[in-house]
Short mmCIF file of N, CA and C in Angstrom, two decimals:
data_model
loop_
_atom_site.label_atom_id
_atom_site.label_comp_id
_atom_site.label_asym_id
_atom_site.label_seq_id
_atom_site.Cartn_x
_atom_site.Cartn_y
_atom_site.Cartn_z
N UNK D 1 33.80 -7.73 0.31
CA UNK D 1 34.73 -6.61 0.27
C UNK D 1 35.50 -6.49 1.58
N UNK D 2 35.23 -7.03 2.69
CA UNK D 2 35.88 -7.13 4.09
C UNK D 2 37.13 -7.64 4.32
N UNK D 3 37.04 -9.02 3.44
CA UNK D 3 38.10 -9.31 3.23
C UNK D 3 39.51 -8.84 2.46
N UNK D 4 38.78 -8.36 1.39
CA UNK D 4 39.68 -7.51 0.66
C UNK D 4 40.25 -6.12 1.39
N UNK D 5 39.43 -5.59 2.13
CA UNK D 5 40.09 -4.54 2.77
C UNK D 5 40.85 -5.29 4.01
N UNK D 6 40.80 -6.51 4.59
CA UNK D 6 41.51 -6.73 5.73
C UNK D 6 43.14 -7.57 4.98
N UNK D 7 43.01 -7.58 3.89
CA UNK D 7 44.54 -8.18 2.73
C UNK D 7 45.12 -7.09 2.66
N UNK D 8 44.47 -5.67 2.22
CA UNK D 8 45.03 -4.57 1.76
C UNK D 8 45.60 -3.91 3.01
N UNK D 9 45.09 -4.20 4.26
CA UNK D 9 45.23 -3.48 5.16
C UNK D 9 46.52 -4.34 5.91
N UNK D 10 46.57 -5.43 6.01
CA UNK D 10 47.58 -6.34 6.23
C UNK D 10 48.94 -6.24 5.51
N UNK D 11 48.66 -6.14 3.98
CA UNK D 11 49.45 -5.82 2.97
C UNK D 11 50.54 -4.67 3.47
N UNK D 12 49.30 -3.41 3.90
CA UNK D 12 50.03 -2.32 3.96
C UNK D 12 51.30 -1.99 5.33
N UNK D 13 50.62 -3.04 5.80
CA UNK D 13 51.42 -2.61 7.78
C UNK D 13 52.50 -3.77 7.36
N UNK D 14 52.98 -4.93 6.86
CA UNK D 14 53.96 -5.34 7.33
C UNK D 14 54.42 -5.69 5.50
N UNK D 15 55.02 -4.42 5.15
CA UNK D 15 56.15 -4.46 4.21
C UNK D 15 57.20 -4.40 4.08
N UNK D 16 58.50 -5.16 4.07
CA UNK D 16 59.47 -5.17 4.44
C UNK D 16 60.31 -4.27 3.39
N UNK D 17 61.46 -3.27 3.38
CA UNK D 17 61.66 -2.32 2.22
C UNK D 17 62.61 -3.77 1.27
N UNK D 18 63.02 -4.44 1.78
CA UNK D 18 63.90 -5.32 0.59
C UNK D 18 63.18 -5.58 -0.64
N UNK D 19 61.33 -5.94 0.27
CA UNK D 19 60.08 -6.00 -0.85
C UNK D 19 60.43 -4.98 -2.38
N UNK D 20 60.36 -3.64 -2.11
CA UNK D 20 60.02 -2.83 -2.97
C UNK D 20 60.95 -3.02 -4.17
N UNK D 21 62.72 -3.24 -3.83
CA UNK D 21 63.77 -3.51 -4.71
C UNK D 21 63.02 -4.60 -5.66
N UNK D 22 62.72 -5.84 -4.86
CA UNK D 22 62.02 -7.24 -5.60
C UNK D 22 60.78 -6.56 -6.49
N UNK D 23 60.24 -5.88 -6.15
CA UNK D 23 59.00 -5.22 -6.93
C UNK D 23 59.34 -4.12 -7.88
N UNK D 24 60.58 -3.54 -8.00
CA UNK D 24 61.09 -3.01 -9.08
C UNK D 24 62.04 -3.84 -10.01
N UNK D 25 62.21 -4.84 -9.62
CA UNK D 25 62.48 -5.76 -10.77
C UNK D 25 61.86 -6.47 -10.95
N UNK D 26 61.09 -7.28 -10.36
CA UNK D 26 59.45 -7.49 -11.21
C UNK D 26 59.46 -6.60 -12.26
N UNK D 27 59.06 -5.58 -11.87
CA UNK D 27 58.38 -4.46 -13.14
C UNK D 27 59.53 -4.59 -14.15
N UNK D 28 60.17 -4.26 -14.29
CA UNK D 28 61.64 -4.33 -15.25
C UNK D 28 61.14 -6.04 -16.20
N UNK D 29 61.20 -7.15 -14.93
CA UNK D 29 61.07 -8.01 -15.89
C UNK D 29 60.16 -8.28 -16.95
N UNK D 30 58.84 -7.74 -16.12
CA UNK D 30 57.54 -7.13 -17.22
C UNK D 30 57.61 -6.81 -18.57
N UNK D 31 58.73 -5.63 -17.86
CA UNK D 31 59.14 -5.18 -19.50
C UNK D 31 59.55 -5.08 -20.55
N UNK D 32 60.44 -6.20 -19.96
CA UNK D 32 61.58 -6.64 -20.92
C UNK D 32 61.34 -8.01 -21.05
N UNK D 33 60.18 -8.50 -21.13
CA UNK D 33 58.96 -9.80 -21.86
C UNK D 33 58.10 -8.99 -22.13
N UNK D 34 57.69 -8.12 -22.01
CA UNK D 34 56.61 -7.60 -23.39
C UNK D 34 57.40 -7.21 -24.49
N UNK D 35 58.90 -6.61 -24.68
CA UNK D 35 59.54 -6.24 -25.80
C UNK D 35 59.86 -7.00 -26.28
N UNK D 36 60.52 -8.42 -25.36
CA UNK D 36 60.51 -9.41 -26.32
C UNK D 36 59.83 -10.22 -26.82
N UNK D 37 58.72 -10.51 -26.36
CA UNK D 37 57.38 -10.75 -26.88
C UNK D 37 56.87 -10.08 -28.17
N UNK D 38 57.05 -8.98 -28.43
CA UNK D 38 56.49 -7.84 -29.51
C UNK D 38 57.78 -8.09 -30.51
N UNK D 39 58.78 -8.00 -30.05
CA UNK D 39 59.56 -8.48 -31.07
C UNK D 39 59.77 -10.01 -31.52
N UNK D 40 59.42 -10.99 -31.04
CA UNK D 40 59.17 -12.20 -31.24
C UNK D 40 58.10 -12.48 -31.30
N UNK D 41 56.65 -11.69 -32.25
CA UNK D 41 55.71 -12.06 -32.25
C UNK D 41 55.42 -13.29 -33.04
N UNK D 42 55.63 -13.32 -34.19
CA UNK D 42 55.60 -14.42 -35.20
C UNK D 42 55.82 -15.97 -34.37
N UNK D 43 56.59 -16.10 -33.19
CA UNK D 43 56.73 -17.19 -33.37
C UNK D 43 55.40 -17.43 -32.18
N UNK D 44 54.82 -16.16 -31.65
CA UNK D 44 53.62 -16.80 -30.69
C UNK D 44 52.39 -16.78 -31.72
N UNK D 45 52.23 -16.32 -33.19
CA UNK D 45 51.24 -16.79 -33.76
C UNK D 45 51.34 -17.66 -34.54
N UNK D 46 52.26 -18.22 -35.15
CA UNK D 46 52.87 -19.87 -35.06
C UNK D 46 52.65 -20.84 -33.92
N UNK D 47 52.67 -20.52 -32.75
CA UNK D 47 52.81 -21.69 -31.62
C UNK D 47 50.55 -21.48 -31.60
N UNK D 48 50.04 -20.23 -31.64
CA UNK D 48 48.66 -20.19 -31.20
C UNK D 48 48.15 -21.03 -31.75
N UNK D 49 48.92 -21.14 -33.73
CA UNK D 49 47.53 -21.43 -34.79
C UNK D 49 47.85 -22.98 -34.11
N UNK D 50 49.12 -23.60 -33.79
CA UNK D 50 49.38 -24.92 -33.93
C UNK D 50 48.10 -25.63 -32.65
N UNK D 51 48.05 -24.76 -31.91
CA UNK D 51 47.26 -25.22 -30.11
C UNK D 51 46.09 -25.15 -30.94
N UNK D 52 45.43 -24.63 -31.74
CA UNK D 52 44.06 -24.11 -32.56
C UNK D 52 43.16 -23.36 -31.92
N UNK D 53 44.09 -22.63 -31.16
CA UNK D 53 43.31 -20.91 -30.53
C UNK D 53 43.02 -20.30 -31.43
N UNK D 54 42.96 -20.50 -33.04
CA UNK D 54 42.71 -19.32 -33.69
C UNK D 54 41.38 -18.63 -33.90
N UNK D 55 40.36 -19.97 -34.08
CA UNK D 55 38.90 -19.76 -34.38
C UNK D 55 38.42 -18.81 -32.55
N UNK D 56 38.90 -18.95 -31.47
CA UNK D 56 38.14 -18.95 -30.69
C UNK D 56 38.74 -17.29 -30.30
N UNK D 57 39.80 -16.80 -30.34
CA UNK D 57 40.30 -15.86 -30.09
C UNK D 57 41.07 -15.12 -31.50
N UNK D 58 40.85 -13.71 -31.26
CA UNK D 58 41.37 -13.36 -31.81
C UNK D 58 43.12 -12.91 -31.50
N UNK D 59 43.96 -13.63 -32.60
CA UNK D 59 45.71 -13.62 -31.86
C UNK D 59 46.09 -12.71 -32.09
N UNK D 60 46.11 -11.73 -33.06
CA UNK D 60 46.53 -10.40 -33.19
C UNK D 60 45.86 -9.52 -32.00
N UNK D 61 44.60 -9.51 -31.63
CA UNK D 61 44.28 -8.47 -30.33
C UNK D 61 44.78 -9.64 -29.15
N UNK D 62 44.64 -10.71 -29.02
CA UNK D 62 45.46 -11.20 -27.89
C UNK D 62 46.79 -10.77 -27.02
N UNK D 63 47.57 -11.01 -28.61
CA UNK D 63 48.89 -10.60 -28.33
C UNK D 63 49.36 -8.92 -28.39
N UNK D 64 48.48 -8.61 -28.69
CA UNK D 64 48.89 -6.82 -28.00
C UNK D 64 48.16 -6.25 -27.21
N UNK D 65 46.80 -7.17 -26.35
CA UNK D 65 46.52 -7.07 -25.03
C UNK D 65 48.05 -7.85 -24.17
N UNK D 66 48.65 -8.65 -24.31
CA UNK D 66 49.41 -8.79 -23.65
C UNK D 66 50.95 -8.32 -24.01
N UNK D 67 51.12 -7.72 -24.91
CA UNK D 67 52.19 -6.18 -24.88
C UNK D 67 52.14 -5.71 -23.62
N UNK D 68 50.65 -4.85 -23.93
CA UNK D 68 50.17 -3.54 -23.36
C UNK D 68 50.30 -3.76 -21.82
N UNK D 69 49.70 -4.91 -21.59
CA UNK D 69 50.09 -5.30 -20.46
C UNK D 69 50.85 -5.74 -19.48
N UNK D 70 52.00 -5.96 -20.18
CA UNK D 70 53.01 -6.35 -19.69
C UNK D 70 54.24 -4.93 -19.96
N UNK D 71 53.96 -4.25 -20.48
CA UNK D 71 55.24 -3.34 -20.75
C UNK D 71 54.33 -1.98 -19.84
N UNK D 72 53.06 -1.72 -19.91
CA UNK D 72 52.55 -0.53 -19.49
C UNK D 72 52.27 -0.85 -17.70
N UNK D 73 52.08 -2.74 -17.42
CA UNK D 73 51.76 -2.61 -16.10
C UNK D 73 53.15 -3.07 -15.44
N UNK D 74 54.04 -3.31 -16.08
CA UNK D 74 55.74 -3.57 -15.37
C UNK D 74 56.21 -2.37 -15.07
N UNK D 75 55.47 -1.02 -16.00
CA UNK D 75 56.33 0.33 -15.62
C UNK D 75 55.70 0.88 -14.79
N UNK D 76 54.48 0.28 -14.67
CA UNK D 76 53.83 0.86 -13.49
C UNK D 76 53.84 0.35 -12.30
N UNK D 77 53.93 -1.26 -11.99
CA UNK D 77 54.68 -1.79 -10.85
C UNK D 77 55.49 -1.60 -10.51
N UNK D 78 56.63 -1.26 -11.42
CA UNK D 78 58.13 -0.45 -11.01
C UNK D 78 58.23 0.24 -10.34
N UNK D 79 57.17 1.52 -10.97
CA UNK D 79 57.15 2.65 -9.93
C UNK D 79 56.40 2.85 -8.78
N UNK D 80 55.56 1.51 -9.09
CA UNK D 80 54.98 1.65 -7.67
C UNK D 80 53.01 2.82 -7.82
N UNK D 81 52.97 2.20 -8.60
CA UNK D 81 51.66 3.16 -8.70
C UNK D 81 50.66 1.98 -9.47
N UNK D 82 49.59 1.86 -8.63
CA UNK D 82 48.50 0.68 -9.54
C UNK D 82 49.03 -0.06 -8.88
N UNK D 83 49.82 -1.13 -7.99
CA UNK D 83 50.45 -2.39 -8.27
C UNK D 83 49.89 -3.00 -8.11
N UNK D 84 48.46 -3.38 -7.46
CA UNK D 84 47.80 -4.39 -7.51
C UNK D 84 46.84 -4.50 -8.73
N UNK D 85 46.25 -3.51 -9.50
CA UNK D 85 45.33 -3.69 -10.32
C UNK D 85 46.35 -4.62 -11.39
N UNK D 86 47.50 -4.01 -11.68
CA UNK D 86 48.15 -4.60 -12.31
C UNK D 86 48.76 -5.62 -12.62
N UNK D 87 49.28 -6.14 -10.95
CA UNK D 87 49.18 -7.83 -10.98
C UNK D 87 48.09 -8.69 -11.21
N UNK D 88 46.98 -7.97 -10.89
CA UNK D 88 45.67 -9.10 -10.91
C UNK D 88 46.02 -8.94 -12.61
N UNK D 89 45.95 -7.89 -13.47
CA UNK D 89 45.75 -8.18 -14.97
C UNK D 89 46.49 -8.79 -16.02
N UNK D 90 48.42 -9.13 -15.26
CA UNK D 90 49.12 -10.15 -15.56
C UNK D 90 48.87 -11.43 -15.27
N UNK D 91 48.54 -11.67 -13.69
CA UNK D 91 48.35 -12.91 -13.42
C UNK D 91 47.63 -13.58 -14.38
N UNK D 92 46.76 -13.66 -15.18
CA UNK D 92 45.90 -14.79 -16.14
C UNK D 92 47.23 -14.98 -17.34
N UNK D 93 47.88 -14.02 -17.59
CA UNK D 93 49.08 -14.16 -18.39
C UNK D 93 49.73 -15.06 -18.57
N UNK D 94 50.36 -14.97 -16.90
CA UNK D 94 51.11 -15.57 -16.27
C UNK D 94 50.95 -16.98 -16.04
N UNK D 95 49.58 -17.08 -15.85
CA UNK D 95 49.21 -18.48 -15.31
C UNK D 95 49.16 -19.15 -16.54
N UNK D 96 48.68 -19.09 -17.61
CA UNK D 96 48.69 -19.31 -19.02
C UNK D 96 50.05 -19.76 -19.59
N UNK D 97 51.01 -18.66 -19.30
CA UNK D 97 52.58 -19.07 -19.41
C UNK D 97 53.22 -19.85 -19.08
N UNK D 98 52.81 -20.44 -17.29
CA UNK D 98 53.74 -21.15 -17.00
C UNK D 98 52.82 -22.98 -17.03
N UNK D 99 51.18 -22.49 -16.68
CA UNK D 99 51.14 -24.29 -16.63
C UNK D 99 50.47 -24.69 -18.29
N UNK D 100 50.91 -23.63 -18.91
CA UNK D 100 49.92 -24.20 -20.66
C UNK D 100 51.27 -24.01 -21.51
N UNK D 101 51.95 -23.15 -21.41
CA UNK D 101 52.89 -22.60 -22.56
C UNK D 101 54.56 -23.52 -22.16
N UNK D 102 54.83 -22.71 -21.07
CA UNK D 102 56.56 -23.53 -20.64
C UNK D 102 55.97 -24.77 -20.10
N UNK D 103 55.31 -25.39 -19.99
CA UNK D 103 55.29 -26.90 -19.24
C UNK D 103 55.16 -28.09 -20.57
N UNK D 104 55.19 -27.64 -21.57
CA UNK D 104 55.40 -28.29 -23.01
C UNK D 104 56.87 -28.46 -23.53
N UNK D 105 57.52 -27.16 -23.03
CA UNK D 105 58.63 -27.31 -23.21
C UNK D 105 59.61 -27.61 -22.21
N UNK D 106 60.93 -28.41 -22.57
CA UNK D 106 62.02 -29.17 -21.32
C UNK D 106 62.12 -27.98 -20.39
N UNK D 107 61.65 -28.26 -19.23
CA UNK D 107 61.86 -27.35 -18.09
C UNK D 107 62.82 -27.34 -17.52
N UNK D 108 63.81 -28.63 -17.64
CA UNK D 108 65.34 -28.66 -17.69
C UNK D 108 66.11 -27.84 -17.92
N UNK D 109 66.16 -27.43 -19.49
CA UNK D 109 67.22 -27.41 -20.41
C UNK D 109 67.66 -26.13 -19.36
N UNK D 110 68.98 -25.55 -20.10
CA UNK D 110 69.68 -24.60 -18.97
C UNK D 110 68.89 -23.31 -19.70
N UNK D 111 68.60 -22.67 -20.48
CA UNK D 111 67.59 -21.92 -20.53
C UNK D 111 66.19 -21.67 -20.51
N UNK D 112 65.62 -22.67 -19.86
CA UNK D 112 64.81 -22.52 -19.73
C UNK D 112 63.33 -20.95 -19.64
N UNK D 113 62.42 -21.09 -20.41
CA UNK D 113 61.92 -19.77 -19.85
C UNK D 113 60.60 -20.21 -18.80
N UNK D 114 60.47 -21.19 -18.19
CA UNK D 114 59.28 -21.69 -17.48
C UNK D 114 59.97 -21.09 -15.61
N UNK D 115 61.25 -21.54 -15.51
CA UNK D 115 61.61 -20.71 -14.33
C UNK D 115 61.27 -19.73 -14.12
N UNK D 116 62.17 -18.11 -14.97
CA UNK D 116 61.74 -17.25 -15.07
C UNK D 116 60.01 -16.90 -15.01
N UNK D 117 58.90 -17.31 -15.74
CA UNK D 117 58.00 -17.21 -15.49
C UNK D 117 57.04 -17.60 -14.22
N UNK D 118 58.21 -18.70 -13.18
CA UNK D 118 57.42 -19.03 -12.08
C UNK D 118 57.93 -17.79 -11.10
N UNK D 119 58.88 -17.41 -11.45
CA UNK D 119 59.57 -16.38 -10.19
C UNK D 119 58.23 -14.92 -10.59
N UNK D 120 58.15 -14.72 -12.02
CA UNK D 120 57.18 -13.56 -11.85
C UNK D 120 56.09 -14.04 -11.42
N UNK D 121 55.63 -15.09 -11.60
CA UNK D 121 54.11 -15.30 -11.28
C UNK D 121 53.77 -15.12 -9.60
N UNK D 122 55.08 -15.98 -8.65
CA UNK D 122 54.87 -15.60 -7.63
C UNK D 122 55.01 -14.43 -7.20
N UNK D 123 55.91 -13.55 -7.94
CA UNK D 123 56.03 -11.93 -7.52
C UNK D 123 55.17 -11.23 -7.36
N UNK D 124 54.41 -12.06 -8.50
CA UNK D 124 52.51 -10.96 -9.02
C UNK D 124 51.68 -11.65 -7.82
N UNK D 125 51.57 -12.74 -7.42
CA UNK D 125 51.02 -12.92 -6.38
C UNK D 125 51.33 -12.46 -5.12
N UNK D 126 52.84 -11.89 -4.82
CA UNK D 126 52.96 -11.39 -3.51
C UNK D 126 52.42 -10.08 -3.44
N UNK D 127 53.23 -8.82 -4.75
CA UNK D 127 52.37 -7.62 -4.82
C UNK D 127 51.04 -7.84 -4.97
N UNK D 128 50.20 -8.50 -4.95
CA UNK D 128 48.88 -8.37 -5.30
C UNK D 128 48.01 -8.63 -4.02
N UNK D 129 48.94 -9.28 -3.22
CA UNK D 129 48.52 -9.22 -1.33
C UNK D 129 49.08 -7.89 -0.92
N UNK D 130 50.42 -7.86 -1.56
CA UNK D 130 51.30 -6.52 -0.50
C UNK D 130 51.15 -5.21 -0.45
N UNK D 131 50.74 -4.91 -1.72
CA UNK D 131 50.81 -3.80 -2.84
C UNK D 131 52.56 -3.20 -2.91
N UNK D 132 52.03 -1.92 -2.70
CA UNK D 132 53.18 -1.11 -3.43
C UNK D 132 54.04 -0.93 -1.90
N UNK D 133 54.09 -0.85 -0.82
CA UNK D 133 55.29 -0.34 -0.29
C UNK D 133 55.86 1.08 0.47
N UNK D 134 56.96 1.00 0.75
CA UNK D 134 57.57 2.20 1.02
C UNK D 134 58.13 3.24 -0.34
N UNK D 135 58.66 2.56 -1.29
CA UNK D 135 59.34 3.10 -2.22
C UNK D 135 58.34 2.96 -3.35
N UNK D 136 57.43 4.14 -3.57
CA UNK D 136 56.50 4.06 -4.28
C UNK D 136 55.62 5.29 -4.82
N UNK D 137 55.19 5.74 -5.61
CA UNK D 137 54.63 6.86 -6.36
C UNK D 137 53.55 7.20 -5.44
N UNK D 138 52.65 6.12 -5.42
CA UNK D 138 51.33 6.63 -4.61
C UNK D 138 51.57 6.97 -2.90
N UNK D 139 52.81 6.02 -3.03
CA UNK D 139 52.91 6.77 -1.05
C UNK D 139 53.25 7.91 -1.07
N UNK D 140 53.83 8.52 -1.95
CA UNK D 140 54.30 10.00 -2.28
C UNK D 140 53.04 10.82 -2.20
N UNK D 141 52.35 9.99 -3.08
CA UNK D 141 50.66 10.76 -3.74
C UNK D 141 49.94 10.54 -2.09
N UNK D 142 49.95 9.81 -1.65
CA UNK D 142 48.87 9.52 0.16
C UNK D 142 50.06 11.07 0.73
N UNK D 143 51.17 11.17 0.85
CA UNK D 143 51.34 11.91 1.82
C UNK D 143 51.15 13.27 1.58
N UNK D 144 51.13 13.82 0.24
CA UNK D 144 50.41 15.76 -0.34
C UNK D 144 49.69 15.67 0.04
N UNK D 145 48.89 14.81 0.11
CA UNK D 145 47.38 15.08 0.25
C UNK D 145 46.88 15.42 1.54
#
């Protein structure tokens, strides 16, 4: 736990405010891949049965653990409240996304979605050293108190 408090404590003293902008669009992007995710479900339980995740997981609670998670912890990284619990609970997502899911598909092509998923993944790894920031709910919540 020493360590973890000497990340958090590191985290907290040298945050630069440009950080927080980058960490509210993080969250945004969160959210707007869980909607499209939820609205493009069919084709991720098409791509599961084909990998033959089906016997071992269940894809219907899979895929609305990772809704929930991605639309409830992007609005909450946004604002800056939770941000680390929340990156740690994307990151397995994430990591899943970019070296199992987009690395099958042309990482080329001009739309690619494997980019996009490397820029969040490192985002979730920086908030998850940095946390939340200057521009943030809970620094609001540390200073009433």
């Amino acid at each position: 736990m020493n360590v973890l408090t000497k990340i958090q404590n590191w985290g907290n003293r040298h945050h630069p405010k440009w950080l927080d902008y980058f960490r509210i669009l993080l969250g945004l992007v969160l959210i707007w891949k869980g909607i499209a995710f939820a609205s493009n479900l069919h084709a991720f339980t098409n791509m599961m049965k084909d990998a033959m995740l089906g016997v071992a997981v269940s894809i219907s609670l899979l895929a609305h653990i990772i809704i929930v998670l991605h639309i409830i912890g992007g609005l909450l990284i946004a604002v800056g409240s939770h941000t680390r619990l929340f990156c740690l609970l994307n990151l397995p997502i994430l990591i899943v996304a970019v070296f199992f899911v987009n690395l099958r598909a042309n990482i080329f092509s001009p739309y690619a979605e494997f980019w996009v998923s490397v820029i969040v993944l490192i985002g979730l790894i920086c908030f998850l050293i940095e946390g939340n920031g200057v521009l943030s709910v809970e620094r609001d919540k540390k200073a009433v108190v």
